[in-house]
PDB file of C-alpha atoms in Angstrom:
ATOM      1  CA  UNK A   1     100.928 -20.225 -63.222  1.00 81.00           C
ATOM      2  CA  UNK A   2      97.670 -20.061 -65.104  1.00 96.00           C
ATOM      3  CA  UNK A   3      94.682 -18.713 -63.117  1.00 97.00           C
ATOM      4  CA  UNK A   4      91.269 -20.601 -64.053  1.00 98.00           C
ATOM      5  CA  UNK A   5      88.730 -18.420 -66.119  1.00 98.00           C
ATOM      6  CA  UNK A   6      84.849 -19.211 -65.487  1.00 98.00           C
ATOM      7  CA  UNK A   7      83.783 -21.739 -67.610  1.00 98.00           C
ATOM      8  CA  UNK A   8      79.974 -21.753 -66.788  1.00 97.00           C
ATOM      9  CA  UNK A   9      77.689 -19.934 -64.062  1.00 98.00           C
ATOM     10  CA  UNK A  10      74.167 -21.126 -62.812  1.00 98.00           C
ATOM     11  CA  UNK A  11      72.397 -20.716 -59.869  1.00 98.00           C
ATOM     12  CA  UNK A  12      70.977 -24.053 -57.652  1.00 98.00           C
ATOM     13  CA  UNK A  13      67.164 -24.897 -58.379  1.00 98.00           C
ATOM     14  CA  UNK A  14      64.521 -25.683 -56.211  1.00 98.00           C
ATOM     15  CA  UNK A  15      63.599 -29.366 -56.114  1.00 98.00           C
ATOM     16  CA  UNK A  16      62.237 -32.421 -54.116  1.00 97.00           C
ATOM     17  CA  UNK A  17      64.279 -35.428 -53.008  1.00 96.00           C
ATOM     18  CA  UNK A  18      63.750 -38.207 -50.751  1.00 95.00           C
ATOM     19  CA  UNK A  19      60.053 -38.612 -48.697  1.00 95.00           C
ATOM     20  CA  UNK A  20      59.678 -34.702 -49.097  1.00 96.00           C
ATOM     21  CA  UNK A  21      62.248 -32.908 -48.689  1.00 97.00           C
ATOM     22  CA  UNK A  22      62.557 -29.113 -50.167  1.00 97.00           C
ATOM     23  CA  UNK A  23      65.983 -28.226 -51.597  1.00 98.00           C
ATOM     24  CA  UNK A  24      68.156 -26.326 -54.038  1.00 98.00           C
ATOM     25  CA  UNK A  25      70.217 -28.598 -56.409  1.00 98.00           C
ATOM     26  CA  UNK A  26      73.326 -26.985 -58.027  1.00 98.00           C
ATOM     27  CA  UNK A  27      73.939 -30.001 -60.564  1.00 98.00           C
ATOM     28  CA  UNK A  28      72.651 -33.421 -61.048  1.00 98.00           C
ATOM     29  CA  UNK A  29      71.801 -36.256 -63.448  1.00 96.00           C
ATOM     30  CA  UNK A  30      71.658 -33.688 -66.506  1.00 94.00           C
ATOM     31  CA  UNK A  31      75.070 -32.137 -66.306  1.00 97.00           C
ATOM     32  CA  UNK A  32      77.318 -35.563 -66.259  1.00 94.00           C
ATOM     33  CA  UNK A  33      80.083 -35.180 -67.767  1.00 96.00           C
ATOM     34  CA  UNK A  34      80.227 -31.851 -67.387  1.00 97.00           C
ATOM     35  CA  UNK A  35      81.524 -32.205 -63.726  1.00 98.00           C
ATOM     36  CA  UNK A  36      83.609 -35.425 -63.524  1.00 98.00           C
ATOM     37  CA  UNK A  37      83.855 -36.831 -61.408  1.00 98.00           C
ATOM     38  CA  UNK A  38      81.075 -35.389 -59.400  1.00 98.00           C
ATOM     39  CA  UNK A  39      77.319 -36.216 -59.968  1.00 98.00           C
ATOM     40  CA  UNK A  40      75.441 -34.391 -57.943  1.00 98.00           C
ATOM     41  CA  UNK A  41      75.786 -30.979 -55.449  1.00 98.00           C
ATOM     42  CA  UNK A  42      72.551 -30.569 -53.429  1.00 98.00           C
ATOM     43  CA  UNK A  43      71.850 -27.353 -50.950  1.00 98.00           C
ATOM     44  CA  UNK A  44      69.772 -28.169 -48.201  1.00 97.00           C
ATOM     45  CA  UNK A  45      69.820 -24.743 -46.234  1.00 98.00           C
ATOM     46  CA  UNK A  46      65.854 -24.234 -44.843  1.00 97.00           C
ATOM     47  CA  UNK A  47      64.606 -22.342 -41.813  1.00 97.00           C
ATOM     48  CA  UNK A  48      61.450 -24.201 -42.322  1.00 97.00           C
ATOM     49  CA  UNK A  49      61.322 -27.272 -40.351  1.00 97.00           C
ATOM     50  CA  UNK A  50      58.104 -29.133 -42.898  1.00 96.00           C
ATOM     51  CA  UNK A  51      60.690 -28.502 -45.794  1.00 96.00           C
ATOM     52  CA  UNK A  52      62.993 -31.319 -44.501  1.00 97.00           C
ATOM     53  CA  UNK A  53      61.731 -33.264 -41.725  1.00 96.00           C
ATOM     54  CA  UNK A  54      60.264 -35.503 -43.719  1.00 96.00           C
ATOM     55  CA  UNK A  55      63.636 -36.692 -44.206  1.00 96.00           C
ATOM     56  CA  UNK A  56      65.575 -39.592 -46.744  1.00 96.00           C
ATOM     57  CA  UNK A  57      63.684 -42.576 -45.723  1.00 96.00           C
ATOM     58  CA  UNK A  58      65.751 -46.140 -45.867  1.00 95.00           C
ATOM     59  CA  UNK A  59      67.109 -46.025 -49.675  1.00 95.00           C
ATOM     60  CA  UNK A  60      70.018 -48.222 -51.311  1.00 96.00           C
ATOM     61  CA  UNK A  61      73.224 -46.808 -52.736  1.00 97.00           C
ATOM     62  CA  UNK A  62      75.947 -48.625 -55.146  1.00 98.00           C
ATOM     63  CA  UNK A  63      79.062 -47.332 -57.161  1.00 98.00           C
ATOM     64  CA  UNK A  64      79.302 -43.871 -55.643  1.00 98.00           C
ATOM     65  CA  UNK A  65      80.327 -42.022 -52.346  1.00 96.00           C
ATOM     66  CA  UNK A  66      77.987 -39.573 -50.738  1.00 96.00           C
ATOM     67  CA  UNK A  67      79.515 -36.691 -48.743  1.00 97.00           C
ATOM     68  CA  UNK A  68      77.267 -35.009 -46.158  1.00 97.00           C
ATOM     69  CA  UNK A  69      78.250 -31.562 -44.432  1.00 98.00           C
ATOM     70  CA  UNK A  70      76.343 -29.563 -41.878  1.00 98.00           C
ATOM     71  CA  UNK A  71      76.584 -25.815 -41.106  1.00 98.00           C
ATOM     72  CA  UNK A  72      73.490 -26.005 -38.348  1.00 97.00           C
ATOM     73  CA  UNK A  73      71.443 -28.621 -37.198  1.00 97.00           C
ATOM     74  CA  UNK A  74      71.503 -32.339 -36.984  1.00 96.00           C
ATOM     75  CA  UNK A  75      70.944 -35.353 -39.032  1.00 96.00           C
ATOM     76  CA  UNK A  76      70.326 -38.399 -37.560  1.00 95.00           C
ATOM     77  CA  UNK A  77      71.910 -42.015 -39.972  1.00 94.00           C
ATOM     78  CA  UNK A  78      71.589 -45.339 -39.339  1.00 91.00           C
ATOM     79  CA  UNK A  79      72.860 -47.785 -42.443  1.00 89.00           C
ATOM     80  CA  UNK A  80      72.698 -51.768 -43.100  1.00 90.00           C
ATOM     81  CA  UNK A  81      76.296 -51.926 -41.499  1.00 86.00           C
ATOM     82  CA  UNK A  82      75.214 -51.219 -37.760  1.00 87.00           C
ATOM     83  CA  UNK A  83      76.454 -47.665 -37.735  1.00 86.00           C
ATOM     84  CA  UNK A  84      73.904 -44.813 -36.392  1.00 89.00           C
ATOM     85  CA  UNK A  85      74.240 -41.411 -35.077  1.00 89.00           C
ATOM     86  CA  UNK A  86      74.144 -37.896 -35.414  1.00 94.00           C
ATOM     87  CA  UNK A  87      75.872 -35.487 -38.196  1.00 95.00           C
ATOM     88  CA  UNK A  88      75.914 -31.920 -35.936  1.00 96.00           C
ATOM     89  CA  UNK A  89      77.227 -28.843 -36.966  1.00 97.00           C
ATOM     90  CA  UNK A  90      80.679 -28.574 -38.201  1.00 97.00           C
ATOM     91  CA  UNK A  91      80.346 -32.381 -39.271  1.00 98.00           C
ATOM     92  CA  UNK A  92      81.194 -34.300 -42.093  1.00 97.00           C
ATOM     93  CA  UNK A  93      80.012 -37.633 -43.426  1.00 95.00           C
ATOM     94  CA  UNK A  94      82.001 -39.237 -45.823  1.00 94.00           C
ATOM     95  CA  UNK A  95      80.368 -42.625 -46.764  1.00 94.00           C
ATOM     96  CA  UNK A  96      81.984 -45.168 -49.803  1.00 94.00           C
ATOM     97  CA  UNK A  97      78.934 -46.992 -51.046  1.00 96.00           C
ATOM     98  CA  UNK A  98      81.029 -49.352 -52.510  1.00 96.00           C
ATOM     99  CA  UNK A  99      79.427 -52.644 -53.439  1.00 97.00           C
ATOM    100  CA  UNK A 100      75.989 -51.727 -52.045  1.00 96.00           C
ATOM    101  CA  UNK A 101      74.722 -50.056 -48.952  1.00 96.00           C
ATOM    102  CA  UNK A 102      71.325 -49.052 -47.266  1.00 95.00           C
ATOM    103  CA  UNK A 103      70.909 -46.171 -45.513  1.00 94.00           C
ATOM    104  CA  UNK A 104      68.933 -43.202 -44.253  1.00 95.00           C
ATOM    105  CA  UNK A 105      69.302 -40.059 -43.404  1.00 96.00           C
ATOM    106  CA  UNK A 106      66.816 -37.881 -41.202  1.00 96.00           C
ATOM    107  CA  UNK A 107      67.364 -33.912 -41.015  1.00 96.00           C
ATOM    108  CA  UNK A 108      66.290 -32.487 -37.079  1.00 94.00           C
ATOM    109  CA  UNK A 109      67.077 -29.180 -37.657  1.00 94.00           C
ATOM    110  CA  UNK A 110      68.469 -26.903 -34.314  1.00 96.00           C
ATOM    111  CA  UNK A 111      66.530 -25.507 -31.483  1.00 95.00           C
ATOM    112  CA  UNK A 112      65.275 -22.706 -33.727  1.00 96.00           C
ATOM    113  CA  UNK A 113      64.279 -25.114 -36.276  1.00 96.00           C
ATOM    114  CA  UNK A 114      67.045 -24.274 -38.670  1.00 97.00           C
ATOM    115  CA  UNK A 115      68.426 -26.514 -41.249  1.00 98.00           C
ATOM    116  CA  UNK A 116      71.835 -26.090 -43.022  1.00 98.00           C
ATOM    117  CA  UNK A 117      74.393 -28.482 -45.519  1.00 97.00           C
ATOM    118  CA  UNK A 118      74.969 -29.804 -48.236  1.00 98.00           C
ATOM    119  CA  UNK A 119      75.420 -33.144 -49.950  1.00 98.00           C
ATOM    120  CA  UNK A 120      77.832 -34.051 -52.930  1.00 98.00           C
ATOM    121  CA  UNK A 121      77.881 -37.188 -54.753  1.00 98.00           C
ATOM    122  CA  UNK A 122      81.137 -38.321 -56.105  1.00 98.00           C
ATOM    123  CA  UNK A 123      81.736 -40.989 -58.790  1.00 98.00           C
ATOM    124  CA  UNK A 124      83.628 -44.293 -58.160  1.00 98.00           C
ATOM    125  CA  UNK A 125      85.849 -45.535 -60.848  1.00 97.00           C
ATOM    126  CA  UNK A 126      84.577 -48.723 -62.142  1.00 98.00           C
ATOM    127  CA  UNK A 127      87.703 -51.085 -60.541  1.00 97.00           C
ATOM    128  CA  UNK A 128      86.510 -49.444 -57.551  1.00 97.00           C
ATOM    129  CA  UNK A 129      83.001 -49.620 -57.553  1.00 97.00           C
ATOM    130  CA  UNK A 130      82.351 -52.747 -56.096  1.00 97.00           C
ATOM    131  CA  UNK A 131      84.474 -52.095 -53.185  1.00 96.00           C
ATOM    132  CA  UNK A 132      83.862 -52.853 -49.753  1.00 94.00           C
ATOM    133  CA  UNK A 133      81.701 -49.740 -47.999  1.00 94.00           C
ATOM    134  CA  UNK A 134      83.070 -47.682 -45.305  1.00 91.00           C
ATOM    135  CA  UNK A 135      81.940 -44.448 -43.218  1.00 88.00           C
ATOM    136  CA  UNK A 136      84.084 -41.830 -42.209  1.00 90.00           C
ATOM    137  CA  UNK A 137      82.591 -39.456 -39.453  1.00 92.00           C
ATOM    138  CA  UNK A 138      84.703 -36.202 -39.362  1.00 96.00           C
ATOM    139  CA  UNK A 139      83.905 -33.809 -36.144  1.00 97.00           C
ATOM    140  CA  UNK A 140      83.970 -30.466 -36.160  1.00 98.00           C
ATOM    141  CA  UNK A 141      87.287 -30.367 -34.219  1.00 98.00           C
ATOM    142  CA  UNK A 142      88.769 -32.384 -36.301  1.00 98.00           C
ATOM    143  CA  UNK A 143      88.867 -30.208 -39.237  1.00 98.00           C
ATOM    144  CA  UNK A 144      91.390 -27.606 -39.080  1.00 98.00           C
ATOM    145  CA  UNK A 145      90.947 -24.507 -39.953  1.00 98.00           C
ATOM    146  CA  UNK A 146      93.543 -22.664 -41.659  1.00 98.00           C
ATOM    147  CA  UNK A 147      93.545 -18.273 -40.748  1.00 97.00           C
ATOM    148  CA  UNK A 148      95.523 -16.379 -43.703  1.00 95.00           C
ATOM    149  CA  UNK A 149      97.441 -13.142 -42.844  1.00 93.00           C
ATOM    150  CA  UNK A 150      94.264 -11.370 -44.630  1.00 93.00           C
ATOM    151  CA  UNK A 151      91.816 -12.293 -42.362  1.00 96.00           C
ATOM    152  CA  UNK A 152      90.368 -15.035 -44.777  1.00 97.00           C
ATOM    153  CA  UNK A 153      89.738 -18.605 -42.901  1.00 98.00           C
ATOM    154  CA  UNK A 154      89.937 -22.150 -44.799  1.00 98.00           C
ATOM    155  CA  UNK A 155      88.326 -25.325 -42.771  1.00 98.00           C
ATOM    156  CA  UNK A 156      90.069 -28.253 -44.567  1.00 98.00           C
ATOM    157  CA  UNK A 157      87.859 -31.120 -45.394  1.00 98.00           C
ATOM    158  CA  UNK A 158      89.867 -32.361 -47.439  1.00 97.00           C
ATOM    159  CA  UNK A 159      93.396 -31.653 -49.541  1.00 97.00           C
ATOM    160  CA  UNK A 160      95.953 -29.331 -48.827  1.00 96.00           C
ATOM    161  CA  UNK A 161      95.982 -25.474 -48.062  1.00 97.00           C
ATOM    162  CA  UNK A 162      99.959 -24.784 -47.253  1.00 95.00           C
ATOM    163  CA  UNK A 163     101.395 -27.253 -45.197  1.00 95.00           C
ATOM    164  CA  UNK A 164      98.096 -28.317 -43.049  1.00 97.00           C
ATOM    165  CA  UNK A 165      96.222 -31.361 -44.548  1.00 97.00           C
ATOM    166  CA  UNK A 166      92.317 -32.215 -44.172  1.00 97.00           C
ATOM    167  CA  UNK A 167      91.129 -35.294 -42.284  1.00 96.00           C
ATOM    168  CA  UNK A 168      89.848 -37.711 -44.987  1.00 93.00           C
ATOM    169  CA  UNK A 169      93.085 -39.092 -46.793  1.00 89.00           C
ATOM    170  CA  UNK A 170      93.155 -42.711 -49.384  1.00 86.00           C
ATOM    171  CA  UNK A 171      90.390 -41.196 -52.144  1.00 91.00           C
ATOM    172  CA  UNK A 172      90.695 -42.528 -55.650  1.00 89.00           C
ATOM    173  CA  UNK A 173      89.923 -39.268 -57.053  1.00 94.00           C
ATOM    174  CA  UNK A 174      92.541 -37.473 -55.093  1.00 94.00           C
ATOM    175  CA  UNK A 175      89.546 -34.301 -53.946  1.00 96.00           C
ATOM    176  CA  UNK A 176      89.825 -31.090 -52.303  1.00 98.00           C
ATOM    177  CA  UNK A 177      87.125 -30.346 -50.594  1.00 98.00           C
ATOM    178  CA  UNK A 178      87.301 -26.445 -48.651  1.00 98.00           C
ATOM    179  CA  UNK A 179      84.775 -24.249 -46.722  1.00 98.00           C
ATOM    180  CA  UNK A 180      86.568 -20.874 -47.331  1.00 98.00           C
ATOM    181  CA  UNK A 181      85.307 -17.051 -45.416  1.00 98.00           C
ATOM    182  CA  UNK A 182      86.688 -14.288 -47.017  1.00 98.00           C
ATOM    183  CA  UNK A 183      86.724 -10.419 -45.419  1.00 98.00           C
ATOM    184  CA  UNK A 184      85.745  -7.955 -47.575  1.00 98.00           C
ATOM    185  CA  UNK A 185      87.921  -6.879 -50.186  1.00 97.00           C
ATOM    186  CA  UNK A 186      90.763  -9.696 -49.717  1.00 98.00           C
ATOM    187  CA  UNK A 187      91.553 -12.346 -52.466  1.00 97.00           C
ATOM    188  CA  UNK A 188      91.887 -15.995 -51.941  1.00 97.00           C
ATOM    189  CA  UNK A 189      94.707 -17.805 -54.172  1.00 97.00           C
ATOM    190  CA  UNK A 190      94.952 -21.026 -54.555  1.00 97.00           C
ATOM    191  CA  UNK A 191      96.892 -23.999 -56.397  1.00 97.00           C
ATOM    192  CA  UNK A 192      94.625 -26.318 -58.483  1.00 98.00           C
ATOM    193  CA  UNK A 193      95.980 -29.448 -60.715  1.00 97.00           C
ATOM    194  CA  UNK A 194      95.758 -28.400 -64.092  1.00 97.00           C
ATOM    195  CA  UNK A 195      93.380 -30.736 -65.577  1.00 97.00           C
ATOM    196  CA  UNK A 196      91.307 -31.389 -62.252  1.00 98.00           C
ATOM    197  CA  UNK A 197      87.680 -30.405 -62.095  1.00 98.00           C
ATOM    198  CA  UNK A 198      87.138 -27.131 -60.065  1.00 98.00           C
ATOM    199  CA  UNK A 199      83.760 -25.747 -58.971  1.00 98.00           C
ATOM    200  CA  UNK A 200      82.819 -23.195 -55.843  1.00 98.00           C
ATOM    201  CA  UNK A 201      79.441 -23.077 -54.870  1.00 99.00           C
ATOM    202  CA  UNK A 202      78.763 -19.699 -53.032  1.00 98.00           C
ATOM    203  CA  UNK A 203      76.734 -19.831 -49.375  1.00 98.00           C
ATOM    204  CA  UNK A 204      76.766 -16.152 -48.564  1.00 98.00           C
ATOM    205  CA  UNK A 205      78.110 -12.653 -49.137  1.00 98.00           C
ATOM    206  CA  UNK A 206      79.502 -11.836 -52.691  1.00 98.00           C
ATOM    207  CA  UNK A 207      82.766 -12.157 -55.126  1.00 98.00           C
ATOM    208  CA  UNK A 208      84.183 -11.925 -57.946  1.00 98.00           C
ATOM    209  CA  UNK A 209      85.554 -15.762 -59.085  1.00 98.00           C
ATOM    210  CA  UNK A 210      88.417 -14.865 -62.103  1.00 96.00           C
ATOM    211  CA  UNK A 211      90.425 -11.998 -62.822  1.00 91.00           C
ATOM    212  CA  UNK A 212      88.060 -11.133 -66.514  1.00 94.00           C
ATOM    213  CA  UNK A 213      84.636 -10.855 -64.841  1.00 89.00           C
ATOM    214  CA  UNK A 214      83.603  -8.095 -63.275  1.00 87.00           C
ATOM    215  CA  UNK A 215      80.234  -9.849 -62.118  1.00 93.00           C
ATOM    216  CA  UNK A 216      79.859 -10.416 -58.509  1.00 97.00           C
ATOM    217  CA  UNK A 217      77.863 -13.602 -57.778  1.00 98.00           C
ATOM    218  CA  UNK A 218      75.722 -14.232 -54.065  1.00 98.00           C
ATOM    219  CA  UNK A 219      74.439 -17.093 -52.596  1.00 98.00           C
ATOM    220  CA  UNK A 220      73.430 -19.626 -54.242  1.00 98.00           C
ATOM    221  CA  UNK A 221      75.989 -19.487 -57.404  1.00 98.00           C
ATOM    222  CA  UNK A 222      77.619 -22.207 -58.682  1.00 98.00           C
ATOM    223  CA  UNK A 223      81.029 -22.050 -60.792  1.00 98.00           C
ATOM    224  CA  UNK A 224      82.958 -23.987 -62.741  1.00 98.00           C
ATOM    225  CA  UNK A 225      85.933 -23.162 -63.986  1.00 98.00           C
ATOM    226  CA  UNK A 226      88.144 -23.637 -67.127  1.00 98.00           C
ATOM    227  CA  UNK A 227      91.387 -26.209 -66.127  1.00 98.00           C
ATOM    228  CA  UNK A 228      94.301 -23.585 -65.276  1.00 98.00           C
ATOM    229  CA  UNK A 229      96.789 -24.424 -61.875  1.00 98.00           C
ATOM    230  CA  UNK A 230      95.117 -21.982 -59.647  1.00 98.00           C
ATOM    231  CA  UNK A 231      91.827 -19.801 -58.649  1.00 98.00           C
ATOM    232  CA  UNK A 232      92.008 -16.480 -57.729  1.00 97.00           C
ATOM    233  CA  UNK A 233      89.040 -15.377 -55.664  1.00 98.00           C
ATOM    234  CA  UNK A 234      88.004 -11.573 -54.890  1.00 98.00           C
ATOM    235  CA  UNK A 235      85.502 -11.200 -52.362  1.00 98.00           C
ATOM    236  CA  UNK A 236      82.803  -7.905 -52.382  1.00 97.00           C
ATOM    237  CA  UNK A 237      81.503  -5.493 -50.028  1.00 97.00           C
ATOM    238  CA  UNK A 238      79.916  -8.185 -47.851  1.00 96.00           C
ATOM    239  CA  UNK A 239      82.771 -10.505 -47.802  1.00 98.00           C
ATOM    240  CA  UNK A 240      82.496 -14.174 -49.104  1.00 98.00           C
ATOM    241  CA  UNK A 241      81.649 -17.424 -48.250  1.00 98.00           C
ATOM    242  CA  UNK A 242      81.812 -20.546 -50.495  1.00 98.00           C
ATOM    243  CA  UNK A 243      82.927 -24.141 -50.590  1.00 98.00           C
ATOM    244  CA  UNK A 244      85.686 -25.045 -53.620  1.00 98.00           C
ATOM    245  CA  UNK A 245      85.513 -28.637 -54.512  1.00 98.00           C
ATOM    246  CA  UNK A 246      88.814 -30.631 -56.579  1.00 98.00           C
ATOM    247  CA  UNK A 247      88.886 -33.860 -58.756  1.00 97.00           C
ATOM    248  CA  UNK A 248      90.292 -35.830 -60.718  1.00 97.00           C
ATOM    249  CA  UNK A 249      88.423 -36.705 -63.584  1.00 98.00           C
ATOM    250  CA  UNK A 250      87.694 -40.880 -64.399  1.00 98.00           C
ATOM    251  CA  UNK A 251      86.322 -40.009 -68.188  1.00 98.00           C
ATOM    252  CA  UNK A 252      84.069 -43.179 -67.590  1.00 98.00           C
ATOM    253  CA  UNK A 253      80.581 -44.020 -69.332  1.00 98.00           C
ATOM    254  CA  UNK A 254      78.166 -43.346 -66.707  1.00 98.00           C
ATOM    255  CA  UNK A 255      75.023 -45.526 -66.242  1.00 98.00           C
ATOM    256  CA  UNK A 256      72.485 -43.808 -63.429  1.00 98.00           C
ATOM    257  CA  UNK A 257      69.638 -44.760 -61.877  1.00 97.00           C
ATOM    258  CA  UNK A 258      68.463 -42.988 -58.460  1.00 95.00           C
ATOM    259  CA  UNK A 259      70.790 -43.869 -55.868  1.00 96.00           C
ATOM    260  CA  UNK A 260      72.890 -45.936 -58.096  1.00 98.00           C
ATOM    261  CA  UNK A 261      75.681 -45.416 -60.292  1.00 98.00           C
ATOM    262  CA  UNK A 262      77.343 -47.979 -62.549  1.00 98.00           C
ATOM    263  CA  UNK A 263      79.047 -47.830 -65.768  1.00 98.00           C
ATOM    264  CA  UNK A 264      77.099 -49.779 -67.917  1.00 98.00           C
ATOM    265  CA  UNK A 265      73.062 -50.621 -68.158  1.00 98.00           C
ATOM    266  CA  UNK A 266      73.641 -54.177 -67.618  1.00 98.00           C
ATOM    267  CA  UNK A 267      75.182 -53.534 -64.412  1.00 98.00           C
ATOM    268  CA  UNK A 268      72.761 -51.430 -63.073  1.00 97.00           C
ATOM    269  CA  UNK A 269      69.846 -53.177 -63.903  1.00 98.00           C
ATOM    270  CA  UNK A 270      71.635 -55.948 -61.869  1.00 97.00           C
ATOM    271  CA  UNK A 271      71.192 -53.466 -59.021  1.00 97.00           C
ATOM    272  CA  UNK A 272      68.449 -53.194 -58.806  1.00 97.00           C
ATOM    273  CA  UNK A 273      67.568 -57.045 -58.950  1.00 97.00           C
ATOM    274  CA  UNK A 274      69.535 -57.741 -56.336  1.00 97.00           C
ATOM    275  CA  UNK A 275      67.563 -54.718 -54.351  1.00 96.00           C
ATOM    276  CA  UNK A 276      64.475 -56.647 -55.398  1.00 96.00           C
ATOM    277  CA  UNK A 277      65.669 -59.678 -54.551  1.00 96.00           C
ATOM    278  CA  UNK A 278      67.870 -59.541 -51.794  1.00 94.00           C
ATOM    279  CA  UNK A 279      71.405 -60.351 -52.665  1.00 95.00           C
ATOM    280  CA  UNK A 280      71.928 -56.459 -53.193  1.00 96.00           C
ATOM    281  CA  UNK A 281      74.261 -56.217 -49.930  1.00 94.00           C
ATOM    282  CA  UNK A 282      77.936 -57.969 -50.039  1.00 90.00           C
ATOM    283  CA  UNK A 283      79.249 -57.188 -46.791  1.00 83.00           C
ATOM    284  CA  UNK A 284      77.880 -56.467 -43.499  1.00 68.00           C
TER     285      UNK A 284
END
């Protein structure tokens, strides 16, 4: 098999989204193509309860799915189909914006005030983009968690580790999405679909993310790799924690505006016209 190399290493920035909301974004608007079919990977880990209580006020969202997962704390979403509720720890929130949806989400933090997740954006393709929207809210027991001889433990989100399968099945662009722990010193090695994009994004400890680089990247790192048909992980001294994210590529034009992704101007400017005006919800 042939083991990914890095193909690029950056660190998340700080930024501001929503009504005020402090985070660290590890890609976004500037790097499409460069990870299709994802658009955006934001880190919204804070100990500081005025950095994201503030929250992501009532905001529309077409041609894209949003995926929401929580370490600590709680966010609180309502949307224009009637759902509402609560995203705790250990949850995950996979929502198809489809056609057109309006939503918000509101970070509450835990008792101590802590904060902790992360939210991806992933691309529709354009058959697919005006599809009818649908949540999927995945509890923490519903994940299962896969423990290697080695020590190292894999929650599955989504995809495949062995023969246990993740909850969230019927995505067009066929992810893997895993939270993986690793004990000091072990290796994690896993199959990948040749020509799929591959990135980890690195939450704690340290490692060492292809067998030619000898640098060992902390929190905060994000990596993509090279295509190949696996990763082979190392982790360091202080063992490793990092999510590794799979996709198939849709090699699309991308036209992006805010919360809204189409593939051409023309369509998104329609968007937002129907925002202005109204019409911008088909179902619900």
């Amino acid at each position: 098999m042939t083991t990914r190399v890095i193909k690029r290493v950056s660190t998340s920035v700080p930024t501001m989204e929503g009504a005020g909301v402090h985070l660290h974004r590890a890609f976004g608007h500037s790097d499409v193509p460069l990870f299709d079919p994802f658009l955006l990977f934001d880190d919204f880990r804070s100990a500081t309860p005025d950095d994201y209580r503030k929250g992501f006020p009532w905001h529309p969202h077409r041609g894209i799915e949003t995926i929401t997962y929580v370490l600590r704390g709680d966010v609180e979403h309502g949307d224009s189909l009637g759902n509402k509720g609560d995203i705790r720890c250990g949850d995950v929130q996979w929502m198809t914006a489809g056609s057109g949806i309006i939503h918000q989400e509101m970070p509450k933090g835990d008792s101590a005030g802590r904060m902790e997740g992360f939210q991806l954006w992933a691309n529709l393709p354009a058959a697919d983009k005006m599809m009818q929207p649908r949540y999927r809210d995945i509890r923490a027991e519903q994940i299962p968690v896969v423990t290697l001889a080695s020590g190292a433990t894999i929650k599955v989100i989504c995809g495949q580790v062995g023969d246990v399968h993740g909850p969230v099945e019927d995505v067009i662009i066929e992810p893997e999405y895993l939270d993986v722990t690793l004990p000091p010193h072990t290796t994690f090695d896993h199959p990948t679909p040749q020509d799929y994009t591959v990135f980890a994004y690195v939450y704690g400890g340290n490692g060492r993310f292809d067998q030619v680089s000898s640098d060992l990247l902390g929190n905060r790192s994000l990596v993509l790799f090279e295509p190949g048909e696996s990763v082979v992980i190392d982790a360091g001294d202080d063992g490793l924690s990092f999510l590794l994210v799979v996709g198939k590529p849709l090699g699309e034009p991308v036209a992006w505006g805010g919360p809204i992704v189409m593939n051409t101007d023309e369509e998104l400017q329609l968007a937002f016209a129907e925002f202005r005006d109204g019409t911008f919800i088909k179902h619900g």
